[in-house]
Short mmCIF file of C-alpha atoms and ligand atoms in Angstrom, two decimals:
data_model
loop_
_atom_site.label_atom_id
_atom_site.label_comp_id
_atom_site.label_asym_id
_atom_site.label_seq_id
_atom_site.Cartn_x
_atom_site.Cartn_y
_atom_site.Cartn_z
CA MET A 230 126.26 76.58 87.47
CA ARG A 231 124.02 77.06 90.50
CA THR A 232 120.32 76.60 89.89
CA ILE A 233 117.45 77.70 92.10
CA GLU A 234 114.45 75.46 91.64
CA ARG A 235 112.36 75.93 94.75
CA ILE A 236 109.35 78.00 95.56
CA TYR A 237 107.45 77.93 98.85
CA ILE A 238 103.82 76.80 99.00
CA ASP A 239 101.80 75.64 102.00
CA GLY A 240 104.80 75.46 104.32
CA ALA A 241 106.92 73.35 101.94
CA PHE A 242 109.58 73.91 99.31
CA VAL A 243 108.35 72.63 95.94
CA LYS A 244 109.69 72.66 92.39
CA PRO A 245 107.99 75.24 90.16
CA HIS A 246 106.70 74.40 86.69
CA GLY A 247 107.91 77.33 84.56
CA GLU A 248 110.97 78.03 82.41
CA MET A 249 114.55 78.77 83.44
CA LEU A 250 115.80 82.38 83.68
CA ASP A 251 119.42 83.54 83.85
CA LEU A 252 120.56 85.57 86.85
CA PHE A 253 123.34 88.08 86.13
CA ASP A 254 126.18 89.47 88.21
CA PRO A 255 125.84 93.16 87.24
CA ALA A 256 129.42 94.04 88.20
CA ARG A 257 130.67 91.69 85.45
CA GLY A 258 127.66 91.35 83.21
CA GLU A 259 127.93 87.56 83.45
CA VAL A 260 125.41 84.85 84.27
CA PHE A 261 126.09 83.40 87.74
CA ALA A 262 122.99 81.25 88.31
CA GLN A 263 119.67 80.21 86.88
CA VAL A 264 116.24 80.18 88.43
CA ARG A 265 113.26 78.05 87.46
CA LEU A 266 110.20 80.28 87.49
CA ALA A 267 106.74 79.54 88.77
CA ASP A 268 103.80 79.42 86.35
CA ASP A 269 100.15 80.40 86.78
CA GLU A 270 99.25 76.95 88.19
CA ASP A 271 101.92 77.37 90.90
CA ALA A 272 100.45 80.79 91.66
CA ARG A 273 96.94 79.33 91.96
CA GLN A 274 98.19 76.64 94.37
CA ALA A 275 99.86 79.29 96.51
CA ILE A 276 96.67 81.37 96.56
CA GLN A 277 94.64 78.33 97.64
CA ALA A 278 97.13 77.54 100.41
CA ALA A 279 96.88 81.11 101.72
CA LYS A 280 93.09 80.94 101.48
CA ARG A 281 92.98 77.72 103.52
CA ALA A 282 95.25 79.20 106.18
CA LEU A 283 93.27 82.44 106.49
CA PRO A 284 90.36 81.53 108.80
CA LEU A 285 92.62 80.23 111.56
CA TYR A 286 95.32 82.86 111.21
CA ALA A 287 92.85 85.76 111.04
CA ARG A 288 91.56 84.70 114.49
CA THR A 289 94.99 84.84 116.15
CA GLY A 290 95.43 87.47 118.84
CA LYS A 291 98.06 90.12 119.26
CA ALA A 292 100.30 87.97 121.46
CA GLU A 293 100.54 85.17 118.92
CA ARG A 294 101.21 87.54 116.02
CA LEU A 295 103.82 89.42 118.02
CA GLU A 296 105.62 86.18 118.79
CA LEU A 297 105.59 85.22 115.11
CA LEU A 298 106.89 88.66 114.03
CA ARG A 299 109.74 88.47 116.55
CA ASN A 300 110.63 84.96 115.41
CA LEU A 301 110.64 86.13 111.80
CA HIS A 302 112.94 89.00 112.75
CA ASP A 303 115.37 86.65 114.47
CA ALA A 304 115.27 84.22 111.56
CA VAL A 305 116.03 86.84 108.91
CA LEU A 306 118.68 88.50 111.08
CA SER A 307 120.44 85.16 111.46
CA ARG A 308 120.84 85.09 107.66
CA ALA A 309 121.85 88.76 107.29
CA ALA A 310 125.41 87.91 106.25
CA ASP A 311 124.18 85.57 103.48
CA LEU A 312 121.64 88.10 102.35
CA GLU A 313 124.30 90.78 102.21
CA GLU A 314 126.47 88.57 99.98
CA ALA A 315 123.56 87.75 97.68
CA THR A 316 122.65 91.43 97.39
CA ILE A 317 126.20 92.31 96.38
CA LEU A 318 126.42 89.52 93.80
CA GLU A 319 122.92 89.60 92.33
CA TYR A 320 121.99 93.27 92.62
CA GLY A 321 125.43 94.87 92.51
CA ALA A 322 124.92 96.76 95.76
CA PRO A 323 128.02 98.25 97.38
CA VAL A 324 128.71 96.48 100.67
CA ALA A 325 127.58 99.40 102.86
CA ARG A 326 124.19 99.43 101.14
CA ALA A 327 123.89 95.64 101.12
CA ARG A 328 124.57 95.54 104.87
CA TRP A 329 121.95 98.20 105.55
CA THR A 330 119.30 96.49 103.42
CA ALA A 331 119.85 93.07 104.98
CA ARG A 332 119.35 94.49 108.46
CA TYR A 333 116.46 96.65 107.34
CA ALA A 334 114.71 93.53 105.99
CA ALA A 335 114.97 91.84 109.41
CA GLU A 336 114.02 94.97 111.35
CA SER A 337 110.81 95.37 109.33
CA PHE A 338 109.30 92.67 111.52
CA LEU A 339 110.13 94.61 114.69
CA HIS A 340 108.68 97.81 113.24
CA ALA A 341 105.44 95.98 112.42
CA ALA A 342 105.48 94.40 115.89
CA LYS A 343 105.83 97.81 117.55
CA THR A 344 102.96 99.13 115.42
CA LEU A 345 100.81 96.12 116.31
CA GLU A 346 101.56 96.48 120.01
CA ASP A 347 100.38 100.11 120.01
CA TYR A 348 97.38 99.60 117.75
CA SER A 349 93.80 99.21 118.95
CA PHE A 350 91.62 97.10 116.65
CA THR A 351 88.40 98.48 118.11
CA CYS A 352 87.15 101.97 118.77
CA SER A 353 83.81 103.74 119.16
CA THR A 354 82.43 106.46 117.00
CA GLY A 355 78.99 108.02 117.28
CA ASP A 356 76.82 105.32 118.84
CA SER A 357 78.68 102.49 117.17
CA GLU A 358 81.66 100.27 117.63
CA VAL A 359 84.25 99.97 114.87
CA VAL A 360 86.20 96.75 114.53
CA MET A 361 89.25 96.60 112.25
CA GLU A 362 89.42 93.17 110.60
CA PRO A 363 91.99 91.54 108.31
CA VAL A 364 91.12 92.22 104.69
CA GLY A 365 91.81 88.64 103.56
CA VAL A 366 94.52 87.02 101.45
CA ALA A 367 97.10 89.59 100.38
CA GLY A 368 99.18 89.47 97.20
CA LEU A 369 102.54 91.15 97.75
CA ILE A 370 104.61 92.09 94.68
CA THR A 371 108.17 93.42 94.98
CA PRO A 372 110.73 95.15 92.70
CA TRP A 373 114.38 94.20 92.16
CA ASN A 374 115.81 97.36 93.70
CA ALA A 375 114.69 96.48 97.23
CA ASN A 376 113.43 92.92 96.97
CA ALA A 377 114.29 91.47 100.38
CA GLY A 378 113.28 94.64 102.21
CA PHE A 379 109.85 94.76 100.58
CA ILE A 380 109.22 91.00 100.98
CA CYS A 381 109.81 91.45 104.70
CA SER A 382 108.08 94.79 105.27
CA LYS A 383 104.96 93.92 103.26
CA LEU A 384 104.72 90.49 104.86
CA ALA A 385 105.32 91.93 108.34
CA TYR A 386 102.36 94.33 108.13
CA ALA A 387 100.09 91.78 106.40
CA LEU A 388 100.76 89.28 109.19
CA ALA A 389 100.38 91.93 111.90
CA ALA A 390 96.93 92.66 110.47
CA GLY A 391 95.92 88.98 110.47
CA CYS A 392 96.13 88.44 106.71
CA THR A 393 97.75 85.49 104.99
CA ALA A 394 99.88 86.18 101.94
CA VAL A 395 101.20 85.13 98.58
CA ILE A 396 104.44 86.92 97.78
CA LYS A 397 105.58 87.45 94.17
CA PRO A 398 109.18 88.66 94.43
CA SER A 399 111.08 90.15 91.53
CA GLU A 400 112.19 87.37 89.20
CA MET A 401 115.58 89.12 88.97
CA SER A 402 116.19 88.72 92.71
CA ALA A 403 115.79 84.95 93.07
CA SER A 404 119.00 84.45 94.99
CA GLN A 405 118.05 87.01 97.67
CA THR A 406 114.55 85.54 97.75
CA GLU A 407 115.90 82.01 98.32
CA ILE A 408 117.76 83.13 101.45
CA VAL A 409 114.81 85.12 102.80
CA THR A 410 112.47 82.20 102.14
CA GLU A 411 114.69 79.73 104.00
CA ALA A 412 114.88 82.15 106.92
CA LEU A 413 111.14 82.81 107.02
CA HIS A 414 110.41 79.07 106.81
CA SER A 415 112.59 78.43 109.86
CA ALA A 416 110.47 80.78 112.00
CA GLY A 417 107.74 78.14 112.31
CA ALA A 418 104.62 79.87 110.94
CA ALA A 419 101.64 77.60 110.21
CA ALA A 420 101.57 76.13 106.68
CA GLY A 421 100.03 78.43 104.09
CA VAL A 422 100.23 81.61 106.19
CA PHE A 423 102.73 82.91 103.66
CA ASN A 424 103.73 81.51 100.30
CA ILE A 425 106.53 82.73 98.04
CA VAL A 426 106.25 82.24 94.30
CA THR A 427 109.01 83.66 92.11
CA GLY A 428 107.75 84.05 88.57
CA ARG A 429 107.19 86.55 85.82
CA GLY A 430 105.04 89.57 86.54
CA GLU A 431 102.74 89.00 83.58
CA VAL A 432 102.22 85.37 84.70
CA VAL A 433 102.32 85.05 88.50
CA GLY A 434 101.78 88.76 89.22
CA ALA A 435 98.82 88.88 86.84
CA GLU A 436 97.29 85.79 88.49
CA LEU A 437 97.43 87.58 91.85
CA ALA A 438 95.96 90.77 90.41
CA THR A 439 92.95 88.95 88.91
CA SER A 440 92.28 86.09 91.34
CA PRO A 441 88.92 86.39 93.13
CA ASP A 442 90.59 84.84 96.18
CA ILE A 443 93.04 87.71 96.61
CA ALA A 444 91.46 90.60 98.52
CA LYS A 445 94.39 92.99 98.51
CA ILE A 446 97.43 93.75 96.38
CA SER A 447 100.39 95.59 97.84
CA PHE A 448 102.69 96.43 94.96
CA THR A 449 106.01 98.23 94.74
CA GLY A 450 107.42 98.86 91.29
CA SER A 451 107.08 101.03 88.24
CA THR A 452 104.19 103.38 87.61
CA ALA A 453 103.37 101.63 84.30
CA VAL A 454 102.98 98.23 85.96
CA GLY A 455 101.14 99.80 88.90
CA LYS A 456 98.52 101.15 86.51
CA ALA A 457 98.17 97.73 84.83
CA ILE A 458 97.67 96.11 88.24
CA MET A 459 95.09 98.68 89.26
CA LYS A 460 93.11 97.97 86.07
CA ALA A 461 93.43 94.20 86.48
CA ALA A 462 92.36 94.42 90.12
CA ALA A 463 89.26 96.47 89.29
CA ASP A 464 87.16 93.50 88.16
CA THR A 465 87.25 92.00 91.65
CA VAL A 466 87.37 95.41 93.38
CA LYS A 467 90.57 94.56 95.21
CA ARG A 468 92.10 96.93 97.66
CA VAL A 469 95.39 98.13 96.21
CA THR A 470 98.40 99.82 97.69
CA LEU A 471 100.75 101.07 95.00
CA GLU A 472 104.28 102.30 95.71
CA LEU A 473 105.50 103.58 92.35
CA GLY A 474 108.13 105.76 90.77
CA GLY A 475 109.44 109.22 91.56
CA LYS A 476 111.26 112.30 90.26
CA SER A 477 111.92 113.91 93.58
CA PRO A 478 113.05 117.54 93.91
CA SER A 479 115.79 118.72 96.27
CA LEU A 480 115.20 122.41 97.06
CA ILE A 481 118.32 124.19 98.24
CA LEU A 482 116.98 127.43 99.71
CA GLU A 483 118.86 130.71 99.69
CA ASP A 484 119.52 130.46 103.45
CA ALA A 485 120.96 126.92 103.30
CA ASN A 486 124.53 126.14 104.23
CA PHE A 487 125.61 125.42 100.66
CA GLU A 488 128.87 123.66 101.63
CA ALA A 489 126.77 121.05 103.46
CA ALA A 490 123.59 121.10 101.38
CA VAL A 491 125.06 120.56 97.91
CA PRO A 492 126.92 117.31 98.78
CA MET A 493 123.86 116.09 100.72
CA ALA A 494 121.62 116.76 97.72
CA ILE A 495 123.99 114.81 95.47
CA THR A 496 124.02 111.94 97.99
CA ALA A 497 120.21 111.98 98.12
CA GLY A 498 120.21 111.52 94.35
CA PHE A 499 122.64 108.62 94.44
CA GLN A 500 120.83 106.51 97.03
CA ASN A 501 120.90 102.84 96.06
CA SER A 502 123.20 103.66 93.09
CA GLY A 503 120.48 105.98 91.79
CA GLN A 504 118.07 103.03 91.56
CA ALA A 505 115.85 104.39 94.32
CA CYS A 506 112.24 105.50 94.07
CA LEU A 507 113.06 108.20 96.63
CA ALA A 508 116.16 109.53 94.85
CA GLY A 509 116.36 113.33 94.79
CA THR A 510 117.07 113.68 91.08
CA ARG A 511 116.10 117.32 90.46
CA ILE A 512 118.30 119.71 92.42
CA LEU A 513 116.76 123.18 92.54
CA VAL A 514 119.10 126.07 93.35
CA PRO A 515 118.73 129.86 93.40
CA GLU A 516 119.72 131.23 89.97
CA ALA A 517 121.98 133.87 91.51
CA ARG A 518 123.91 131.19 93.44
CA LEU A 519 124.61 128.80 90.55
CA THR A 520 128.24 129.87 90.44
CA ASP A 521 128.59 128.89 94.11
CA VAL A 522 126.79 125.60 93.57
CA LEU A 523 128.72 124.27 90.56
CA PRO A 524 132.18 123.90 92.16
CA LEU A 525 130.62 122.28 95.25
CA ALA A 526 128.61 119.93 93.02
CA LYS A 527 131.71 119.00 90.98
CA ALA A 528 133.62 118.21 94.17
CA ALA A 529 130.74 116.08 95.47
CA MET A 530 130.57 114.20 92.16
CA ALA A 531 134.30 113.52 92.28
CA ALA A 532 133.95 112.24 95.84
CA ALA A 533 131.17 109.75 94.99
CA LYS A 534 133.13 106.52 94.76
CA VAL A 535 132.10 104.07 92.02
CA GLY A 536 133.41 100.55 91.58
CA ASP A 537 134.74 98.05 94.12
CA LEU A 538 131.60 96.70 95.78
CA ARG A 539 133.62 95.30 98.70
CA ASP A 540 134.96 98.71 99.65
CA PRO A 541 132.81 100.24 102.42
CA ALA A 542 133.50 103.69 100.93
CA THR A 543 131.92 102.80 97.57
CA ALA A 544 128.68 104.69 97.07
CA ILE A 545 127.64 103.60 93.58
CA GLY A 546 127.50 100.13 92.09
CA PRO A 547 126.47 98.96 88.64
CA MET A 548 122.96 99.10 87.21
CA VAL A 549 121.03 95.90 87.83
CA SER A 550 120.75 94.74 84.22
CA THR A 551 121.85 95.43 80.68
CA ARG A 552 118.37 96.87 80.08
CA GLN A 553 118.84 99.32 82.93
CA TYR A 554 122.34 100.17 81.69
CA ASP A 555 120.94 100.95 78.21
CA ARG A 556 118.13 103.02 79.72
CA VAL A 557 120.58 105.21 81.62
CA GLN A 558 122.77 105.65 78.53
CA ARG A 559 119.73 106.70 76.53
CA TYR A 560 118.77 109.37 79.06
CA ILE A 561 122.32 110.73 79.14
CA ARG A 562 122.14 111.07 75.35
CA LEU A 563 118.73 112.72 75.60
CA GLY A 564 120.07 115.24 78.11
CA ILE A 565 122.96 116.16 75.84
CA GLU A 566 120.69 116.40 72.78
CA ALA A 567 118.27 118.65 74.69
CA GLY A 568 121.09 121.12 75.35
CA ALA A 569 121.79 120.43 79.02
CA THR A 570 125.42 120.91 80.12
CA LEU A 571 127.39 117.95 81.42
CA VAL A 572 128.98 118.94 84.73
CA ALA A 573 130.28 115.41 85.35
CA GLY A 574 129.95 111.94 83.83
CA GLY A 575 128.49 111.21 80.41
CA GLU A 576 127.98 108.18 78.22
CA GLY A 577 129.83 104.87 78.53
CA HIS A 578 131.50 102.98 81.34
CA PRO A 579 133.62 104.65 84.02
CA ASP A 580 137.36 104.16 83.40
CA GLY A 581 138.48 100.62 84.17
CA LEU A 582 134.98 99.30 84.89
CA GLY A 583 132.79 97.05 82.75
CA GLY A 584 129.60 95.14 83.50
CA TYR A 585 126.64 97.43 83.97
CA PHE A 586 128.55 100.28 85.63
CA VAL A 587 127.60 103.74 84.36
CA LYS A 588 129.28 107.08 84.93
CA PRO A 589 127.58 109.05 87.70
CA THR A 590 126.32 112.02 85.73
CA LEU A 591 125.28 115.55 86.62
CA PHE A 592 123.63 117.96 84.22
CA ALA A 593 123.26 121.72 84.64
CA ASP A 594 121.23 124.13 82.47
CA VAL A 595 118.30 121.76 82.75
CA THR A 596 114.75 123.01 82.34
CA ASN A 597 111.81 121.17 83.82
CA GLY A 598 110.37 120.35 80.40
CA MET A 599 113.36 118.18 79.39
CA SER A 600 112.78 114.45 79.55
CA ILE A 601 115.75 114.07 81.94
CA ALA A 602 113.82 116.30 84.36
CA ARG A 603 110.41 114.71 83.82
CA GLU A 604 111.00 110.97 83.55
CA GLU A 605 112.30 108.54 86.13
CA ILE A 606 115.73 107.47 84.89
CA PHE A 607 116.47 105.08 87.77
CA GLY A 608 120.21 105.51 87.67
CA PRO A 609 122.83 107.97 88.97
CA VAL A 610 121.89 110.82 86.64
CA LEU A 611 121.01 114.12 88.32
CA CYS A 612 119.83 117.50 87.09
CA ILE A 613 120.47 121.01 88.40
CA LEU A 614 117.65 123.47 87.72
CA THR A 615 117.58 127.11 88.77
CA TYR A 616 114.77 129.22 90.24
CA ARG A 617 114.40 132.99 90.58
CA ASP A 618 112.29 133.02 93.75
CA GLU A 619 110.69 130.55 96.12
CA ASP A 620 107.32 130.61 94.42
CA GLU A 621 109.05 129.46 91.27
CA ALA A 622 111.03 126.84 93.21
CA VAL A 623 107.81 125.36 94.63
CA ALA A 624 106.11 125.52 91.23
CA ILE A 625 108.99 123.63 89.56
CA ALA A 626 109.13 121.10 92.41
CA ASN A 627 105.40 120.36 92.06
CA ASP A 628 105.41 120.42 88.24
CA THR A 629 105.73 116.66 87.85
CA ASP A 630 103.48 113.62 87.49
CA TYR A 631 105.19 112.16 90.54
CA GLY A 632 104.94 113.00 94.23
CA LEU A 633 106.86 110.47 96.29
CA ALA A 634 109.42 112.57 98.12
CA SER A 635 111.10 115.93 98.30
CA TYR A 636 114.12 117.33 100.11
CA VAL A 637 114.45 120.83 101.55
CA PHE A 638 117.73 122.39 102.66
CA SER A 639 117.64 125.49 104.84
CA SER A 640 119.37 126.75 107.97
CA ASP A 641 116.01 127.90 109.35
CA PRO A 642 113.67 125.07 110.49
CA ILE A 643 110.57 127.33 110.35
CA HIS A 644 111.40 128.35 106.79
CA ALA A 645 112.02 124.72 105.78
CA ARG A 646 108.67 123.62 107.23
CA ALA A 647 106.83 126.45 105.48
CA ILE A 648 108.22 125.24 102.16
CA ALA A 649 107.48 121.60 103.12
CA ALA A 650 103.83 122.54 103.59
CA ARG A 651 103.66 123.63 99.93
CA LEU A 652 105.17 120.47 98.42
CA GLN A 653 102.92 117.77 96.97
CA THR A 654 104.87 114.72 98.08
CA GLY A 655 104.28 111.87 100.52
CA ARG A 656 107.50 112.60 102.38
CA VAL A 657 109.48 115.81 102.81
CA MET A 658 112.96 115.38 104.22
CA ILE A 659 114.67 118.37 105.75
CA ASN A 660 118.46 118.82 105.62
CA GLY A 661 119.31 115.27 104.61
CA ALA A 662 117.77 111.94 103.75
CA PRO A 663 116.75 110.42 107.07
CA HIS A 664 114.64 107.26 107.21
CA ASP A 665 111.81 106.87 109.69
CA PRO A 666 110.42 103.34 109.47
CA LEU A 667 107.22 104.19 111.35
CA ALA A 668 106.30 107.33 109.37
CA PRO A 669 103.86 106.78 106.48
CA PHE A 670 105.53 106.01 103.17
CA GLY A 671 103.86 106.51 99.81
CA GLY A 672 103.20 108.96 97.06
CA TYR A 673 100.96 111.76 95.86
CA LYS A 674 99.84 111.71 92.22
CA GLN A 675 101.32 108.96 90.03
CA SER A 676 103.84 107.93 92.68
CA GLY A 677 101.21 105.71 94.17
CA LEU A 678 98.12 105.02 96.16
CA GLY A 679 97.94 104.49 99.90
CA ARG A 680 100.68 104.37 102.49
CA GLU A 681 102.95 101.74 103.99
CA TYR A 682 104.64 101.53 107.42
CA GLY A 683 103.37 102.26 110.91
CA ALA A 684 99.65 102.46 111.68
CA PHE A 685 98.89 103.67 108.12
CA GLY A 686 100.64 100.60 106.72
CA LEU A 687 98.80 98.29 109.09
CA GLU A 688 95.42 99.77 108.19
CA ALA A 689 96.18 99.12 104.52
CA PHE A 690 95.60 95.43 105.36
CA LEU A 691 92.45 96.03 107.44
CA GLU A 692 88.75 96.60 106.76
CA ALA A 693 86.65 98.74 109.08
CA LYS A 694 83.46 97.09 110.25
CA ALA A 695 80.95 99.30 112.04
CA VAL A 696 78.68 97.51 114.51
CA LEU A 697 75.58 99.62 115.11
CA GLY A 698 72.96 99.32 117.83
CA VAL A 699 75.45 98.14 120.44
CA GLY A 700 73.60 100.21 123.05
P1 LIG B 855 108.46 96.69 87.67
O1 LIG B 855 107.21 97.47 87.74
O2 LIG B 855 109.01 96.32 86.35
O3 LIG B 855 108.29 95.30 88.45
C1 LIG B 855 107.89 95.26 89.81
C2 LIG B 855 107.28 93.91 90.09
O4 LIG B 855 106.06 93.80 89.35
C3 LIG B 855 108.14 92.72 89.68
O5 LIG B 855 108.01 91.70 90.64
C4 LIG B 855 107.51 92.31 88.36
O6 LIG B 855 107.72 90.95 88.04
C5 LIG B 855 106.04 92.59 88.64
N1 LIG B 855 105.19 92.75 87.46
C6 LIG B 855 105.56 93.12 86.20
N2 LIG B 855 104.48 93.13 85.38
C7 LIG B 855 103.41 92.77 86.13
C8 LIG B 855 102.02 92.60 85.86
N3 LIG B 855 101.51 92.81 84.65
N4 LIG B 855 101.21 92.21 86.89
C9 LIG B 855 101.70 92.03 88.12
N5 LIG B 855 103.01 92.15 88.44
C10 LIG B 855 103.86 92.52 87.46
O7 LIG B 855 109.49 97.50 88.56
P2 LIG B 855 111.03 97.20 88.77
O8 LIG B 855 111.72 97.54 87.49
O9 LIG B 855 111.21 95.84 89.37
O10 LIG B 855 111.41 98.26 89.92
C11 LIG B 855 111.75 99.58 89.64
C12 LIG B 855 110.56 100.49 89.84
O11 LIG B 855 110.04 100.34 91.16
C13 LIG B 855 110.90 101.96 89.72
O12 LIG B 855 109.93 102.63 88.96
C14 LIG B 855 110.86 102.46 91.16
O13 LIG B 855 110.61 103.82 91.31
C15 LIG B 855 109.80 101.62 91.74
N6 LIG B 855 109.94 101.55 93.20
C16 LIG B 855 109.06 102.25 93.97
C17 LIG B 855 109.19 102.23 95.35
C18 LIG B 855 108.23 102.95 96.23
O14 LIG B 855 108.12 102.60 97.38
N7 LIG B 855 107.50 103.93 95.74
C19 LIG B 855 110.23 101.51 95.94
C20 LIG B 855 111.12 100.81 95.13
C21 LIG B 855 110.95 100.84 93.74
#
């Protein structure tokens, strides 16, 4: 069996000191490799390497950073095919998704480069000059559902800002991390500028969150862990960016083209096999139009292809782990017990599929108090809720602890924007699920703190220094 026993510290691949962990192929539910994890001592060495590299790297100019970002892009792009394969095997992503994520990971460096090119690190305000300086050593922590993408996008903006970094990828994504690490290493950054330490969250992640030598944590993952990190980071008053969970509403307005909107809303819920923070999992429809919606929703569910990960038409792969499979099953049971109506799907595996595949599931007759409407399921399980008027639609949409994203469907752009203005979410997407890599990304309420991407994402790694009396 393949074993991965390398982490990356101070510009070199070294053997970590922790225990072995099995890596599973979610399509079959079988172990395909093992990874040796880093321990807290490995984490401390990585932090010290990043600390040593900081003074020199923080003084680099735009031109040098831009060159590095472009080299990193080229390096990751050159391994896109390998990354795609690893994402299919280790994460269970359908090939179309795996291809997109591999390229997205590489392109992150170009997006950060474009942001850096356009950004001015000095400005004047009042009688003073303001200089934006790198915050220091950044700890970057990623989840399994978008591991390579977040390694690259967090690192890209940290480096653009002049920070050095210690990256703690998801321990469940070690095979993707190995490929990304090899690629990043080949780009020729100075030793210690970035370090990659795969280990457990409560070991390596906790070391980053408490170390006095880490100035900033950029975390993407669950709301529960985000809160723990925020508490752990408080003792050293670290800057924290938290990208957490979601329970995003899709509002289909009365004037929407229902034939187009209903399938798009279902697709928005099934992004990344339903394992997406942005997934539109609460579909809000006018009560009087439910009878129009249900047949369209059933047809869209039937069209969502589950299974063969090598088929470019497949939209939904397996859940990442047995734990995630069990979690989804539990929520399907909870929905049934609460009295919601199964429109499609249900408990168990889809016909002919094993591993961690679940049945894409749609519930109707859902009320916003049910746990399937309140809690992040993180699987392909969607709810249809009805509203009597738009005030009620907005109230239901905002009645959640989360606030990452929302989707509005309408044939009238002015109407859609008026509703968008009333939604408490970091992103509102109109008539689809477009991605804009330079628009700020992050959540209201318990979906997070701060923003990533573009100038907002760059400033998350900067401190403002005001110089007064400059004359
Ligand atoms: P998770 O919170 O379990 O783990 C995320 C990362 O945190 C992993 O690397 C893990 O090892 C680490 N970690 C765990 N405990 C830690 C601790 N005590 N200290 C420091 N680090 C620790 O999340 P997950 O299950 O890997 O990912 C799924 C979650 O991520 C979902 O809730 C999803 O909504 C969220 N997510 C959010 C976004 C976003 O941008 N808002 C994007 C993707 C995923």
